[in-house]
Structures are given as C-alpha cells and as structure tokens.
Amino acid sequence: MFRKEYQNAGQQFGSDACRNHFKRKFDRLQQRLFQDGNSASSIHPVNIAENEEFYQVQLFAAGKRKDQFQVRIQNQVLTISCSASELEPGMKYIYQEQPASAFERAFQLQDQVLVENVHASYEDGVLTVILQKDPAMAKPEYQVAVS
C-alpha cells in the first residue's frame, strides 16, 4: 500500500512533492514507533534467573535510590514499583535521556515461592529480588509409561 501511494504522489506532484510525502509518512511512522519509548519495559529491563533454591529477579534502574522502590506480592503477582526522581531545587533539565518518571513492573509467580522469605536489595543501579522456592511444592519428575 505504501509503495502505491508513494508512486502516485510522485506521478501527480513531481519529485519535490514525492520527497515531502515520503518525509511525512516516515515522520509519522517514527512518532508511532518511538512515542512510547518511556515505557517501563524499554527503560528498565529485567533479567530473571533460577537455581534449585530460588528465583532471582534483577531490575536495572540506574540513578534511583533504594527508598524509591516498593516490592510487594499479592495474589501470586510480584510487583516492583518506583516513585519518580526529584530534581534538586533550582535545577531544570536542558537535556534528558533518562526520564524521572515513576514506573511499575509486574510478574506472575508460581505456587512454589515462599512469599514470606522474599528479599530485595538495591546496589550499583540494580534492584535484586530473591524469591525462595518452597521445597514442599517442588514436584519430582514423573515418568509416564508408554503403552
């Protein structure tokens, strides 16, 4: 569809109008792709790892303070939120790549997590949440006989 519109614009209006038409289309596409660039998932990436004893969630959020974070578990959902950063009084941004806005990330947990033993720490721009596994909920491997 785009190619047809582009060709029609070039035939009807000449090469300058064709370039302008392309530029408008490209600018709109770029706005749609990058207007939500401040979403939590794109700015604050998360790594999740596990071993036999626990799950480890690492949320990368440089420039935050540990008192800005809230970690909670409700209905088997781990929610990590962070309040907005405040600028020093009398200061204003003249250029900003890291937004100071608040954010929240949520993760569905499995039944085998001991929610009362969750531990969170913030160091070097990384919030680490340790979710201990419940050994009683660990199900052994079950072998199915093939008949």
XYZ file of C-alpha atoms in Angstrom:
147
model
C 0.000 0.000 0.000
C 2.776 2.420 0.894
C 4.580 1.839 -2.394
C 1.431 2.559 -4.401
C 0.786 5.826 -2.519
C 4.420 6.793 -2.950
C 4.304 6.128 -6.692
C 1.026 8.021 -7.094
C 2.378 11.001 -5.188
C 5.436 11.093 -7.434
C 3.376 10.913 -10.611
C 0.898 13.567 -9.525
C 3.138 16.135 -7.895
C 6.690 15.704 -9.126
C 9.833 14.756 -7.223
C 9.727 17.504 -4.510
C 6.189 16.604 -3.522
C 7.179 12.948 -3.586
C 10.044 13.584 -1.146
C 7.745 15.625 1.115
C 5.114 12.897 1.025
C 7.718 10.284 1.949
C 9.091 12.510 4.744
C 5.607 12.969 6.243
C 4.966 9.225 6.143
C 8.362 8.467 7.656
C 7.913 11.083 10.412
C 4.517 9.598 11.363
C 5.979 6.099 11.445
C 8.876 7.281 13.585
C 6.494 9.012 16.028
C 4.406 5.850 16.390
C 7.475 3.676 16.959
C 9.181 5.926 19.467
C 6.395 7.860 21.202
C 6.115 5.129 23.838
C 9.850 4.964 24.345
C 9.336 5.777 28.017
C 7.556 2.533 28.825
C 8.877 0.657 31.804
C 9.906 -2.401 29.888
C 12.093 -0.484 27.456
C 13.766 1.751 30.049
C 14.047 -0.632 32.984
C 14.980 -4.068 31.666
C 14.671 -7.168 33.834
C 16.627 -10.412 33.974
C 15.126 -13.456 35.717
C 17.258 -16.468 36.646
C 16.753 -19.535 38.797
C 18.590 -22.332 40.513
C 17.357 -25.200 42.692
C 16.786 -22.957 45.738
C 15.460 -19.620 44.473
C 14.474 -17.294 41.626
C 16.445 -14.088 41.125
C 14.848 -11.028 39.536
C 17.205 -8.191 38.554
C 15.676 -4.865 37.520
C 18.119 -2.359 36.048
C 17.310 1.169 37.226
C 20.374 3.371 37.427
C 20.101 6.706 39.186
C 17.383 5.650 41.628
C 17.548 5.459 45.419
C 16.532 2.359 47.331
C 13.859 4.293 49.254
C 12.074 4.972 45.924
C 11.322 1.263 45.375
C 8.346 -0.716 46.595
C 8.299 -4.505 46.219
C 5.066 -6.341 47.002
C 3.407 -9.676 46.360
C -0.349 -10.007 46.137
C -2.359 -12.862 44.608
C 0.814 -14.546 43.339
C 1.912 -11.387 41.463
C 5.266 -9.758 42.226
C 5.019 -6.004 41.636
C 8.049 -3.724 41.611
C 7.316 -0.009 41.512
C 9.488 3.058 41.800
C 8.472 6.625 42.558
C 9.592 9.495 40.345
C 13.009 11.042 40.869
C 13.082 14.625 42.048
C 15.444 17.232 40.708
C 17.364 19.460 43.110
C 15.566 22.761 43.813
C 16.556 25.464 41.339
C 17.656 22.954 38.682
C 15.974 22.100 35.385
C 16.806 19.643 32.656
C 18.328 21.063 29.497
C 18.795 17.555 28.082
C 17.322 14.325 29.423
C 17.637 10.734 28.228
C 16.682 9.005 31.491
C 13.171 10.104 32.414
C 12.499 10.882 36.055
C 9.010 9.362 35.901
C 7.645 6.622 38.132
C 7.308 3.089 36.808
C 5.905 -0.303 37.710
C 6.629 -3.872 36.564
C 4.561 -6.951 37.466
C 5.393 -10.661 37.233
C 3.179 -13.704 37.736
C 4.668 -16.092 40.307
C 4.405 -19.832 40.514
C 2.932 -21.564 43.570
C 6.311 -22.809 44.673
C 7.586 -19.434 46.013
C 7.805 -18.776 49.760
C 6.406 -15.230 49.754
C 7.307 -14.658 53.406
C 11.013 -15.161 52.571
C 11.346 -12.636 49.740
C 14.446 -10.438 49.969
C 15.180 -7.273 47.949
C 18.351 -5.197 47.716
C 19.494 -2.273 45.554
C 23.137 -1.891 44.656
C 25.014 -0.290 41.750
C 21.801 0.595 39.881
C 20.346 -2.925 40.051
C 17.385 -3.940 42.206
C 17.718 -7.642 43.018
C 14.750 -9.601 44.357
C 15.345 -13.121 45.685
C 12.294 -15.403 45.733
C 12.995 -18.575 47.701
C 11.433 -21.747 46.337
C 9.231 -23.876 48.593
C 10.758 -27.371 48.641
C 7.375 -28.848 49.650
C 5.820 -27.541 46.430
C 8.596 -28.869 44.205
C 7.186 -31.721 42.239
C 9.524 -34.547 41.350
C 9.813 -35.628 37.783
C 7.145 -38.125 36.854
C 7.858 -40.768 34.292
C 4.936 -41.771 32.073
C 4.894 -45.313 30.762
C 4.314 -45.630 27.044
C 1.901 -48.435 26.187
